[in-house]
Amino acid sequence: MTMTETKENYDLTPRIAPNLDRHLVFPILEFLQERVLYPDEQILKKKIELLNNTNMVDYAMDIHKSLYHTEDAPQDMVERRAEVVARLKSLEEAAAPLVTFLLNPNALQELRADKQYNLQMLKERYQIGPDQIEALYQYAKFQFECGNYSGAADYLYQYRTLCSNLERSLSALWGKLASEILMQNWDIALEELNRLKEIIDSKSFSSPLNQVQNRIWLMHWGLYIFFNHDNGRTQIIDLFNQDKYLNAIQTSAPHLLRYLATAFIVNKRRRPQLKEFIKVIQQEHYSYKDPIIDFLACVFVNYDFDGAQKKMKECEEVIVNDPFLGKRVEDGNFSTVPLRDEFLENARLFIFETYCKIHQRIDMGVLAEKLNLNYEEAERWIENLIRTSKLDAKIDSKSGTVIMEPTQPNVHEQLINHTKALSGRTYKLVTQLVEHTQGQAAR
């Protein structure tokens, strides 16, 4: 794909897409097409390329007709459609005994929490065995490939209640998560994400690298949830900021720092954890460049407030053009306002708070320039901070300055913060000791 150089540098699609199921890439391409970030022809060709390995043949035909301005679909697509229909019918017949059972409310009441009992009961009373259960998985997977995410989600859920193969059950859970994301069922998707995380963190993988890769996939898929779920901006910090996940980001997926940094900026409840994240920024911002990362480095590492003010403009463009940060679906309408405005407001607050720690008396004109506001806007903004008790200062209108009131350190708060830090380090040491002991025992 080609695009203007600046926007191309901002677009993370080439880094993100390889870590997603191909069905999860379609919403990104739709976003890029809506934003006209690439020529329409390139987007359509990418869509067809993705669709070639799915069963969404009708969709591929529609795109082909749109791309080449024709009413005729190529013969290979027509033949492929016939194959898909025949295969779907075959799988439907193979899964029919179990599907019929699952659609019968009275029969479902015979199921218990004991998986082994259920398998035995199905075999004895309904002649449903491993072959029919496997057929249900194949049928659900085929439904997913056809784009029937609702049907796939239902059948994959039922399959997991009967499946005794751990690897196949894990595969079904990934499919269930993708289905819920694509249907925008954010509450259920978050539940499935957390369920997957528990398995990934506790499962014995063939190699540590395999486990790291699963964590990277989980974080990428989670981006859809974190910036759509009501509590997502807290959830992303809770997940990405864990040592094992943060290490995976730093070693294999530094581009994910954009989303963690954004969450820290817009989430005031996680402000106490920002200090530790700034240390990560110090380590990474020379090797990985991103306007949002650079903004935090300007404010908290280099105290370059002029640079931070310039970076804010770049950050705004990044957010508007990012598929996860720049899109909100409200009654089908495309909107980029909420996160962008919230980001800019908090970014100004970061600049202001940090600048005030260095200067006791601040010229209003200089401050307005650094906040990217005119004089009147800056004055109203600061007055509002003082009025809402977010700022311990006063405005000297005659001299056109803001005078910061001296604050004494709260010994009680300092003690609590130190205790929290000590508790966190103790927990980390104990966890490492347990993992080491388990590793030795396994040898």
Short mmCIF file of N, CA, C and O in Angstrom, two decimals, residues 219-346:
data_model
loop_
_atom_site.label_atom_id
_atom_site.label_comp_id
_atom_site.label_asym_id
_atom_site.label_seq_id
_atom_site.Cartn_x
_atom_site.Cartn_y
_atom_site.Cartn_z
N MET A 219 -3.14 -9.68 22.97
CA MET A 219 -3.13 -8.22 23.12
C MET A 219 -3.62 -7.53 21.86
O MET A 219 -4.36 -6.54 21.93
N HIS A 220 -3.25 -8.05 20.69
CA HIS A 220 -3.71 -7.45 19.44
C HIS A 220 -5.22 -7.61 19.28
O HIS A 220 -5.92 -6.65 18.91
N TRP A 221 -5.73 -8.80 19.54
CA TRP A 221 -7.17 -9.02 19.43
C TRP A 221 -7.92 -8.15 20.44
O TRP A 221 -9.01 -7.65 20.17
N GLY A 222 -7.31 -7.97 21.60
CA GLY A 222 -7.94 -7.18 22.65
C GLY A 222 -8.12 -5.71 22.32
O GLY A 222 -8.96 -5.03 22.92
N LEU A 223 -7.36 -5.20 21.35
CA LEU A 223 -7.48 -3.79 20.99
C LEU A 223 -8.91 -3.43 20.59
O LEU A 223 -9.39 -2.33 20.87
N TYR A 224 -9.59 -4.36 19.90
CA TYR A 224 -10.97 -4.10 19.51
C TYR A 224 -11.85 -3.88 20.74
O TYR A 224 -12.74 -3.02 20.74
N ILE A 225 -11.59 -4.67 21.78
CA ILE A 225 -12.41 -4.60 22.98
C ILE A 225 -12.07 -3.38 23.82
O ILE A 225 -12.96 -2.65 24.27
N PHE A 226 -10.79 -3.14 24.02
CA PHE A 226 -10.35 -2.12 24.97
C PHE A 226 -10.79 -0.71 24.59
O PHE A 226 -11.01 0.12 25.47
N PHE A 227 -10.91 -0.44 23.31
CA PHE A 227 -11.32 0.91 22.91
C PHE A 227 -12.78 0.99 22.48
O PHE A 227 -13.20 1.94 21.82
N ASN A 228 -13.55 -0.05 22.89
CA ASN A 228 -14.99 -0.02 22.68
C ASN A 228 -15.77 -0.34 23.95
O ASN A 228 -16.88 0.14 24.12
N HIS A 229 -15.19 -1.15 24.82
CA HIS A 229 -15.85 -1.50 26.08
C HIS A 229 -15.79 -0.31 27.04
O HIS A 229 -14.80 0.44 27.06
N ASP A 230 -16.83 -0.15 27.85
CA ASP A 230 -16.92 0.98 28.77
C ASP A 230 -15.73 1.03 29.73
O ASP A 230 -15.26 2.12 30.09
N ASN A 231 -15.24 -0.12 30.14
CA ASN A 231 -14.13 -0.18 31.09
C ASN A 231 -12.82 -0.58 30.41
O ASN A 231 -11.85 -0.94 31.06
N GLY A 232 -12.80 -0.49 29.07
CA GLY A 232 -11.66 -0.99 28.31
C GLY A 232 -10.35 -0.28 28.56
O GLY A 232 -9.28 -0.89 28.56
N ARG A 233 -10.42 1.03 28.80
CA ARG A 233 -9.17 1.79 28.97
C ARG A 233 -8.47 1.46 30.28
O ARG A 233 -7.27 1.70 30.43
N THR A 234 -9.23 0.94 31.23
CA THR A 234 -8.62 0.42 32.46
C THR A 234 -8.12 -1.00 32.24
O THR A 234 -7.03 -1.36 32.67
N GLN A 235 -8.91 -1.78 31.50
CA GLN A 235 -8.55 -3.18 31.25
C GLN A 235 -7.25 -3.30 30.46
O GLN A 235 -6.44 -4.19 30.72
N ILE A 236 -7.03 -2.41 29.49
CA ILE A 236 -5.82 -2.50 28.67
C ILE A 236 -4.58 -2.23 29.51
O ILE A 236 -3.55 -2.87 29.35
N ILE A 237 -4.69 -1.30 30.46
CA ILE A 237 -3.55 -1.03 31.35
C ILE A 237 -3.30 -2.22 32.27
O ILE A 237 -2.15 -2.63 32.47
N ASP A 238 -4.38 -2.79 32.80
CA ASP A 238 -4.23 -3.94 33.69
C ASP A 238 -3.57 -5.12 32.99
O ASP A 238 -2.81 -5.87 33.60
N LEU A 239 -3.85 -5.30 31.69
CA LEU A 239 -3.26 -6.42 30.95
C LEU A 239 -1.86 -6.08 30.42
O LEU A 239 -0.89 -6.77 30.74
N PHE A 240 -1.76 -5.02 29.65
CA PHE A 240 -0.49 -4.69 28.98
C PHE A 240 0.62 -4.36 29.98
O PHE A 240 1.79 -4.55 29.68
N ASN A 241 0.23 -3.86 31.14
CA ASN A 241 1.23 -3.38 32.10
C ASN A 241 1.76 -4.49 33.01
O ASN A 241 2.65 -4.25 33.82
N GLN A 242 1.21 -5.70 32.89
CA GLN A 242 1.75 -6.83 33.64
C GLN A 242 3.13 -7.19 33.08
O GLN A 242 3.35 -7.13 31.87
N ASP A 243 4.03 -7.58 33.94
CA ASP A 243 5.42 -7.80 33.54
C ASP A 243 5.56 -8.70 32.32
O ASP A 243 6.28 -8.37 31.36
N LYS A 244 4.89 -9.85 32.32
CA LYS A 244 5.05 -10.81 31.23
C LYS A 244 4.53 -10.26 29.92
O LYS A 244 5.09 -10.54 28.85
N TYR A 245 3.46 -9.49 29.99
CA TYR A 245 2.89 -8.92 28.78
C TYR A 245 3.68 -7.70 28.31
O TYR A 245 3.89 -7.49 27.11
N LEU A 246 4.15 -6.91 29.26
CA LEU A 246 4.97 -5.74 28.91
C LEU A 246 6.29 -6.19 28.30
O LEU A 246 6.79 -5.57 27.35
N ASN A 247 6.86 -7.26 28.83
CA ASN A 247 8.09 -7.80 28.25
C ASN A 247 7.86 -8.27 26.81
O ASN A 247 8.72 -8.07 25.93
N ALA A 248 6.72 -8.91 26.57
CA ALA A 248 6.39 -9.36 25.22
C ALA A 248 6.26 -8.17 24.27
O ALA A 248 6.71 -8.23 23.12
N ILE A 249 5.67 -7.09 24.76
CA ILE A 249 5.54 -5.88 23.94
C ILE A 249 6.92 -5.32 23.60
O ILE A 249 7.20 -5.01 22.44
N GLN A 250 7.76 -5.19 24.61
CA GLN A 250 9.07 -4.58 24.40
C GLN A 250 9.96 -5.40 23.47
O GLN A 250 10.74 -4.84 22.71
N THR A 251 9.83 -6.72 23.53
CA THR A 251 10.71 -7.56 22.72
C THR A 251 10.16 -7.84 21.33
O THR A 251 10.93 -7.98 20.38
N SER A 252 8.82 -7.92 21.20
CA SER A 252 8.26 -8.38 19.93
C SER A 252 7.19 -7.48 19.31
O SER A 252 6.90 -7.65 18.13
N ALA A 253 6.62 -6.57 20.08
CA ALA A 253 5.52 -5.76 19.53
C ALA A 253 5.52 -4.35 20.12
O ALA A 253 4.54 -3.92 20.72
N PRO A 254 6.61 -3.59 19.96
CA PRO A 254 6.69 -2.25 20.57
C PRO A 254 5.62 -1.29 20.07
O PRO A 254 5.30 -0.31 20.75
N HIS A 255 5.03 -1.56 18.90
CA HIS A 255 3.98 -0.68 18.39
C HIS A 255 2.76 -0.64 19.30
O HIS A 255 1.99 0.32 19.27
N LEU A 256 2.59 -1.68 20.13
CA LEU A 256 1.46 -1.70 21.06
C LEU A 256 1.60 -0.65 22.16
O LEU A 256 0.63 -0.34 22.86
N LEU A 257 2.81 -0.10 22.32
CA LEU A 257 3.01 0.96 23.31
C LEU A 257 2.15 2.18 22.99
O LEU A 257 1.78 2.94 23.89
N ARG A 258 1.82 2.38 21.71
CA ARG A 258 0.93 3.51 21.35
C ARG A 258 -0.37 3.41 22.12
O ARG A 258 -0.87 4.41 22.65
N TYR A 259 -0.94 2.22 22.18
CA TYR A 259 -2.26 2.04 22.78
C TYR A 259 -2.19 2.07 24.31
O TYR A 259 -3.10 2.61 24.96
N LEU A 260 -1.11 1.54 24.86
CA LEU A 260 -0.94 1.62 26.31
C LEU A 260 -0.71 3.07 26.73
O LEU A 260 -1.27 3.54 27.73
N ALA A 261 0.10 3.80 25.97
CA ALA A 261 0.35 5.22 26.27
C ALA A 261 -0.93 6.03 26.18
O ALA A 261 -1.21 6.88 27.04
N THR A 262 -1.74 5.78 25.17
CA THR A 262 -3.01 6.49 25.02
C THR A 262 -3.92 6.23 26.20
O THR A 262 -4.55 7.15 26.74
N ALA A 263 -3.98 4.96 26.63
CA ALA A 263 -4.83 4.60 27.77
C ALA A 263 -4.37 5.33 29.03
O ALA A 263 -5.19 5.80 29.82
N PHE A 264 -3.07 5.42 29.24
CA PHE A 264 -2.54 6.14 30.41
C PHE A 264 -2.91 7.61 30.35
O PHE A 264 -3.24 8.23 31.37
N ILE A 265 -2.87 8.21 29.18
CA ILE A 265 -3.15 9.64 29.05
C ILE A 265 -4.62 9.94 29.32
O ILE A 265 -4.94 10.93 29.98
N VAL A 266 -5.52 9.10 28.85
CA VAL A 266 -6.95 9.40 29.00
C VAL A 266 -7.56 8.80 30.27
O VAL A 266 -8.70 9.11 30.60
N ASN A 267 -6.81 7.96 30.98
CA ASN A 267 -7.35 7.29 32.16
C ASN A 267 -6.75 7.88 33.43
O ASN A 267 -5.65 7.52 33.84
N LYS A 268 -7.49 8.76 34.06
CA LYS A 268 -6.98 9.45 35.26
C LYS A 268 -6.88 8.52 36.45
O LYS A 268 -6.09 8.75 37.36
N ARG A 269 -7.67 7.44 36.45
CA ARG A 269 -7.65 6.51 37.58
C ARG A 269 -6.35 5.72 37.65
O ARG A 269 -6.00 5.18 38.69
N ARG A 270 -5.63 5.65 36.55
CA ARG A 270 -4.37 4.90 36.52
C ARG A 270 -3.15 5.82 36.53
O ARG A 270 -2.05 5.41 36.21
N ARG A 271 -3.37 7.08 36.91
CA ARG A 271 -2.27 8.05 36.93
C ARG A 271 -1.11 7.62 37.85
O ARG A 271 0.06 7.83 37.49
N PRO A 272 -1.37 6.98 39.01
CA PRO A 272 -0.26 6.56 39.86
C PRO A 272 0.71 5.58 39.19
O PRO A 272 1.89 5.52 39.55
N GLN A 273 0.22 4.81 38.21
CA GLN A 273 1.08 3.84 37.53
C GLN A 273 1.88 4.46 36.39
O GLN A 273 2.76 3.81 35.83
N LEU A 274 1.57 5.71 36.06
CA LEU A 274 2.22 6.35 34.93
C LEU A 274 3.72 6.49 35.14
O LEU A 274 4.50 6.36 34.20
N LYS A 275 4.13 6.73 36.37
CA LYS A 275 5.55 6.96 36.66
C LYS A 275 6.40 5.77 36.21
O LYS A 275 7.46 5.94 35.62
N GLU A 276 5.91 4.54 36.50
CA GLU A 276 6.64 3.35 36.09
C GLU A 276 6.63 3.20 34.58
O GLU A 276 7.62 2.75 33.98
N PHE A 277 5.52 3.58 33.95
CA PHE A 277 5.45 3.47 32.49
C PHE A 277 6.41 4.45 31.82
O PHE A 277 6.95 4.15 30.74
N ILE A 278 6.63 5.60 32.43
CA ILE A 278 7.58 6.57 31.87
C ILE A 278 8.97 5.96 31.79
O ILE A 278 9.75 6.26 30.87
N LYS A 279 9.30 5.09 32.73
CA LYS A 279 10.61 4.41 32.69
C LYS A 279 10.71 3.52 31.44
O LYS A 279 11.77 3.41 30.83
N VAL A 280 9.59 2.90 31.09
CA VAL A 280 9.56 2.10 29.86
C VAL A 280 9.74 3.00 28.65
O VAL A 280 10.46 2.65 27.71
N ILE A 281 9.09 4.16 28.67
CA ILE A 281 9.24 5.14 27.58
C ILE A 281 10.70 5.54 27.42
O ILE A 281 11.22 5.64 26.30
N GLN A 282 11.37 5.77 28.54
CA GLN A 282 12.79 6.13 28.49
C GLN A 282 13.62 5.06 27.80
O GLN A 282 14.56 5.36 27.06
N GLN A 283 13.26 3.80 28.03
CA GLN A 283 14.01 2.70 27.43
C GLN A 283 13.71 2.55 25.94
O GLN A 283 14.59 2.19 25.16
N GLU A 284 12.47 2.81 25.56
CA GLU A 284 12.01 2.44 24.22
C GLU A 284 11.93 3.56 23.21
O GLU A 284 11.94 3.30 22.01
N HIS A 285 11.83 4.83 23.66
CA HIS A 285 11.48 5.86 22.68
C HIS A 285 12.59 6.19 21.71
O HIS A 285 12.36 6.84 20.69
N TYR A 286 13.80 5.70 21.97
CA TYR A 286 14.88 5.90 21.00
C TYR A 286 14.84 4.83 19.91
O TYR A 286 15.22 5.08 18.77
N SER A 287 14.35 3.64 20.26
CA SER A 287 14.31 2.55 19.29
C SER A 287 12.97 2.45 18.57
O SER A 287 12.89 1.92 17.47
N TYR A 288 11.90 2.96 19.20
CA TYR A 288 10.59 2.93 18.55
C TYR A 288 9.99 4.32 18.55
O TYR A 288 9.82 4.94 19.60
N LYS A 289 9.67 4.83 17.37
CA LYS A 289 9.16 6.19 17.23
C LYS A 289 7.65 6.19 16.99
O LYS A 289 7.15 5.47 16.12
N ASP A 290 6.96 6.97 17.78
CA ASP A 290 5.52 7.15 17.63
C ASP A 290 5.18 8.49 18.27
O ASP A 290 5.69 8.80 19.35
N PRO A 291 4.35 9.31 17.62
CA PRO A 291 4.04 10.64 18.18
C PRO A 291 3.52 10.60 19.61
O PRO A 291 3.84 11.48 20.41
N ILE A 292 2.69 9.61 19.96
CA ILE A 292 2.12 9.56 21.31
C ILE A 292 3.20 9.21 22.33
O ILE A 292 3.26 9.78 23.42
N ILE A 293 4.09 8.29 21.96
CA ILE A 293 5.24 7.95 22.82
C ILE A 293 6.16 9.16 22.95
O ILE A 293 6.63 9.50 24.04
N ASP A 294 6.41 9.81 21.81
CA ASP A 294 7.30 10.98 21.82
C ASP A 294 6.73 12.11 22.66
O ASP A 294 7.47 12.86 23.31
N PHE A 295 5.40 12.25 22.65
CA PHE A 295 4.76 13.28 23.47
C PHE A 295 5.07 13.07 24.95
O PHE A 295 5.47 14.01 25.66
N LEU A 296 4.90 11.84 25.43
CA LEU A 296 5.18 11.55 26.84
C LEU A 296 6.66 11.76 27.16
O LEU A 296 7.00 12.24 28.24
N ALA A 297 7.52 11.41 26.20
CA ALA A 297 8.96 11.61 26.42
C ALA A 297 9.28 13.10 26.52
O ALA A 297 10.09 13.52 27.36
N CYS A 298 8.65 13.92 25.68
CA CYS A 298 8.87 15.37 25.73
C CYS A 298 8.46 15.94 27.08
O CYS A 298 9.17 16.77 27.66
N VAL A 299 7.32 15.50 27.60
CA VAL A 299 6.78 16.07 28.83
C VAL A 299 7.52 15.57 30.07
O VAL A 299 7.94 16.37 30.92
N PHE A 300 7.72 14.26 30.16
CA PHE A 300 8.18 13.68 31.42
C PHE A 300 9.65 13.28 31.44
O PHE A 300 10.20 13.03 32.51
N VAL A 301 10.28 13.20 30.27
CA VAL A 301 11.69 12.80 30.22
C VAL A 301 12.59 13.99 29.90
O VAL A 301 13.55 14.27 30.62
N ASN A 302 12.25 14.71 28.84
CA ASN A 302 13.11 15.81 28.38
C ASN A 302 12.64 17.18 28.84
O ASN A 302 13.37 18.17 28.66
N TYR A 303 11.41 17.27 29.39
CA TYR A 303 10.82 18.57 29.78
C TYR A 303 10.87 19.56 28.63
O TYR A 303 11.12 20.74 28.81
N ASP A 304 10.65 19.04 27.43
CA ASP A 304 10.63 19.85 26.22
C ASP A 304 9.18 20.21 25.91
O ASP A 304 8.49 19.51 25.17
N PHE A 305 8.70 21.32 26.49
CA PHE A 305 7.28 21.66 26.37
C PHE A 305 6.92 22.20 24.99
O PHE A 305 5.79 22.00 24.54
N ASP A 306 7.87 22.85 24.34
CA ASP A 306 7.61 23.28 22.96
C ASP A 306 7.48 22.07 22.05
O ASP A 306 6.60 22.01 21.19
N GLY A 307 8.36 21.08 22.27
CA GLY A 307 8.28 19.84 21.50
C GLY A 307 6.99 19.10 21.77
O GLY A 307 6.36 18.54 20.86
N ALA A 308 6.54 19.10 23.03
CA ALA A 308 5.30 18.43 23.40
C ALA A 308 4.11 19.07 22.71
O ALA A 308 3.19 18.39 22.25
N GLN A 309 4.13 20.41 22.66
CA GLN A 309 3.04 21.14 22.01
C GLN A 309 2.95 20.77 20.52
O GLN A 309 1.86 20.58 19.98
N LYS A 310 4.10 20.63 19.87
CA LYS A 310 4.11 20.24 18.46
C LYS A 310 3.63 18.80 18.29
O LYS A 310 2.92 18.47 17.34
N LYS A 311 4.06 17.95 19.22
CA LYS A 311 3.68 16.54 19.14
C LYS A 311 2.16 16.35 19.31
O LYS A 311 1.59 15.40 18.79
N MET A 312 1.53 17.25 20.06
CA MET A 312 0.09 17.15 20.25
C MET A 312 -0.65 17.19 18.92
O MET A 312 -1.64 16.47 18.72
N LYS A 313 -0.19 18.01 17.99
CA LYS A 313 -0.82 18.08 16.67
C LYS A 313 -0.67 16.77 15.93
O LYS A 313 -1.59 16.28 15.27
N GLU A 314 0.54 16.17 16.03
CA GLU A 314 0.76 14.88 15.39
C GLU A 314 -0.09 13.80 16.05
O GLU A 314 -0.64 12.92 15.37
N CYS A 315 -0.20 13.87 17.38
CA CYS A 315 -1.00 12.89 18.11
C CYS A 315 -2.46 12.93 17.66
O CYS A 315 -3.12 11.89 17.53
N GLU A 316 -2.96 14.12 17.45
CA GLU A 316 -4.34 14.27 17.00
C GLU A 316 -4.55 13.57 15.66
O GLU A 316 -5.55 12.86 15.46
N GLU A 317 -3.59 13.73 14.76
CA GLU A 317 -3.70 13.08 13.45
C GLU A 317 -3.59 11.56 13.59
O GLU A 317 -4.29 10.81 12.91
N VAL A 318 -2.72 11.11 14.49
CA VAL A 318 -2.58 9.68 14.73
C VAL A 318 -3.90 9.08 15.20
O VAL A 318 -4.36 8.05 14.70
N ILE A 319 -4.53 9.73 16.18
CA ILE A 319 -5.77 9.21 16.76
C ILE A 319 -6.88 9.16 15.72
O ILE A 319 -7.59 8.15 15.59
N VAL A 320 -7.03 10.21 14.96
CA VAL A 320 -8.10 10.28 13.96
C VAL A 320 -7.92 9.19 12.89
O VAL A 320 -8.91 8.65 12.38
N ASN A 321 -6.67 8.84 12.58
CA ASN A 321 -6.41 7.89 11.50
C ASN A 321 -6.07 6.48 11.98
O ASN A 321 -5.68 5.63 11.18
N ASP A 322 -6.21 6.23 13.28
CA ASP A 322 -5.93 4.90 13.82
C ASP A 322 -7.23 4.10 13.90
O ASP A 322 -8.22 4.58 14.46
N PRO A 323 -7.27 2.88 13.37
CA PRO A 323 -8.52 2.09 13.35
C PRO A 323 -9.12 1.82 14.72
O PRO A 323 -10.33 1.67 14.84
N PHE A 324 -8.28 1.76 15.75
CA PHE A 324 -8.78 1.46 17.09
C PHE A 324 -9.07 2.72 17.90
O PHE A 324 -9.98 2.73 18.72
N LEU A 325 -8.32 3.78 17.66
CA LEU A 325 -8.48 5.01 18.42
C LEU A 325 -9.43 5.99 17.74
O LEU A 325 -10.03 6.83 18.39
N GLY A 326 -9.56 5.88 16.43
CA GLY A 326 -10.26 6.90 15.67
C GLY A 326 -11.67 6.59 15.28
O GLY A 326 -12.33 7.39 14.63
N LYS A 327 -12.17 5.41 15.66
CA LYS A 327 -13.50 5.05 15.20
C LYS A 327 -14.43 4.77 16.36
O LYS A 327 -14.11 4.07 17.28
N ARG A 328 -15.61 5.36 16.27
CA ARG A 328 -16.69 5.07 17.22
C ARG A 328 -17.95 4.83 16.41
O ARG A 328 -18.28 5.62 15.52
N VAL A 329 -18.64 3.75 16.68
CA VAL A 329 -19.88 3.46 15.96
C VAL A 329 -21.05 3.87 16.83
O VAL A 329 -21.28 3.29 17.88
N GLU A 330 -21.76 4.89 16.40
CA GLU A 330 -22.93 5.38 17.13
C GLU A 330 -24.09 5.48 16.14
O GLU A 330 -24.12 6.36 15.30
N ASP A 331 -25.02 4.50 16.25
CA ASP A 331 -26.14 4.44 15.32
C ASP A 331 -25.67 4.38 13.87
O ASP A 331 -26.27 4.94 12.96
N GLY A 332 -24.54 3.69 13.67
CA GLY A 332 -24.04 3.51 12.31
C GLY A 332 -23.26 4.69 11.77
O GLY A 332 -22.78 4.67 10.65
N ASN A 333 -23.13 5.76 12.54
CA ASN A 333 -22.43 6.94 12.06
C ASN A 333 -20.96 6.91 12.46
O ASN A 333 -20.61 6.43 13.53
N PHE A 334 -20.12 7.43 11.59
CA PHE A 334 -18.68 7.47 11.84
C PHE A 334 -18.32 8.71 12.66
O PHE A 334 -18.69 9.81 12.32
N SER A 335 -17.62 8.50 13.77
CA SER A 335 -17.28 9.62 14.64
C SER A 335 -15.89 9.43 15.23
O SER A 335 -15.50 8.34 15.58
N THR A 336 -15.12 10.52 15.31
CA THR A 336 -13.77 10.42 15.89
C THR A 336 -13.61 11.39 17.06
O THR A 336 -12.54 11.53 17.59
N VAL A 337 -14.68 12.05 17.45
CA VAL A 337 -14.56 13.15 18.41
C VAL A 337 -14.21 12.71 19.83
O VAL A 337 -13.29 13.25 20.42
N PRO A 338 -14.90 11.74 20.43
CA PRO A 338 -14.75 11.53 21.88
C PRO A 338 -13.32 11.30 22.36
O PRO A 338 -12.84 12.02 23.22
N LEU A 339 -12.62 10.32 21.83
CA LEU A 339 -11.28 10.00 22.31
C LEU A 339 -10.30 11.12 21.98
O LEU A 339 -9.44 11.46 22.79
N ARG A 340 -10.43 11.69 20.80
CA ARG A 340 -9.52 12.76 20.41
C ARG A 340 -9.61 13.93 21.38
O ARG A 340 -8.58 14.43 21.86
N ASP A 341 -10.82 14.37 21.68
CA ASP A 341 -10.98 15.51 22.58
C ASP A 341 -10.50 15.19 23.99
O ASP A 341 -9.87 16.02 24.66
N GLU A 342 -10.81 13.99 24.44
CA GLU A 342 -10.38 13.57 25.78
C GLU A 342 -8.86 13.51 25.86
O GLU A 342 -8.26 13.91 26.85
N PHE A 343 -8.26 13.00 24.79
CA PHE A 343 -6.80 12.92 24.74
C PHE A 343 -6.17 14.31 24.81
O PHE A 343 -5.25 14.55 25.60
N LEU A 344 -6.65 15.23 23.98
CA LEU A 344 -6.07 16.57 23.93
C LEU A 344 -6.23 17.29 25.26
O LEU A 344 -5.32 18.00 25.71
N GLU A 345 -7.39 17.13 25.90
CA GLU A 345 -7.62 17.77 27.20
C GLU A 345 -6.62 17.27 28.24
O GLU A 345 -6.01 18.04 28.98
N ASN A 346 -6.44 15.96 28.29
CA ASN A 346 -5.52 15.39 29.28
C ASN A 346 -4.06 15.67 28.92
O ASN A 346 -3.22 15.82 29.81
#
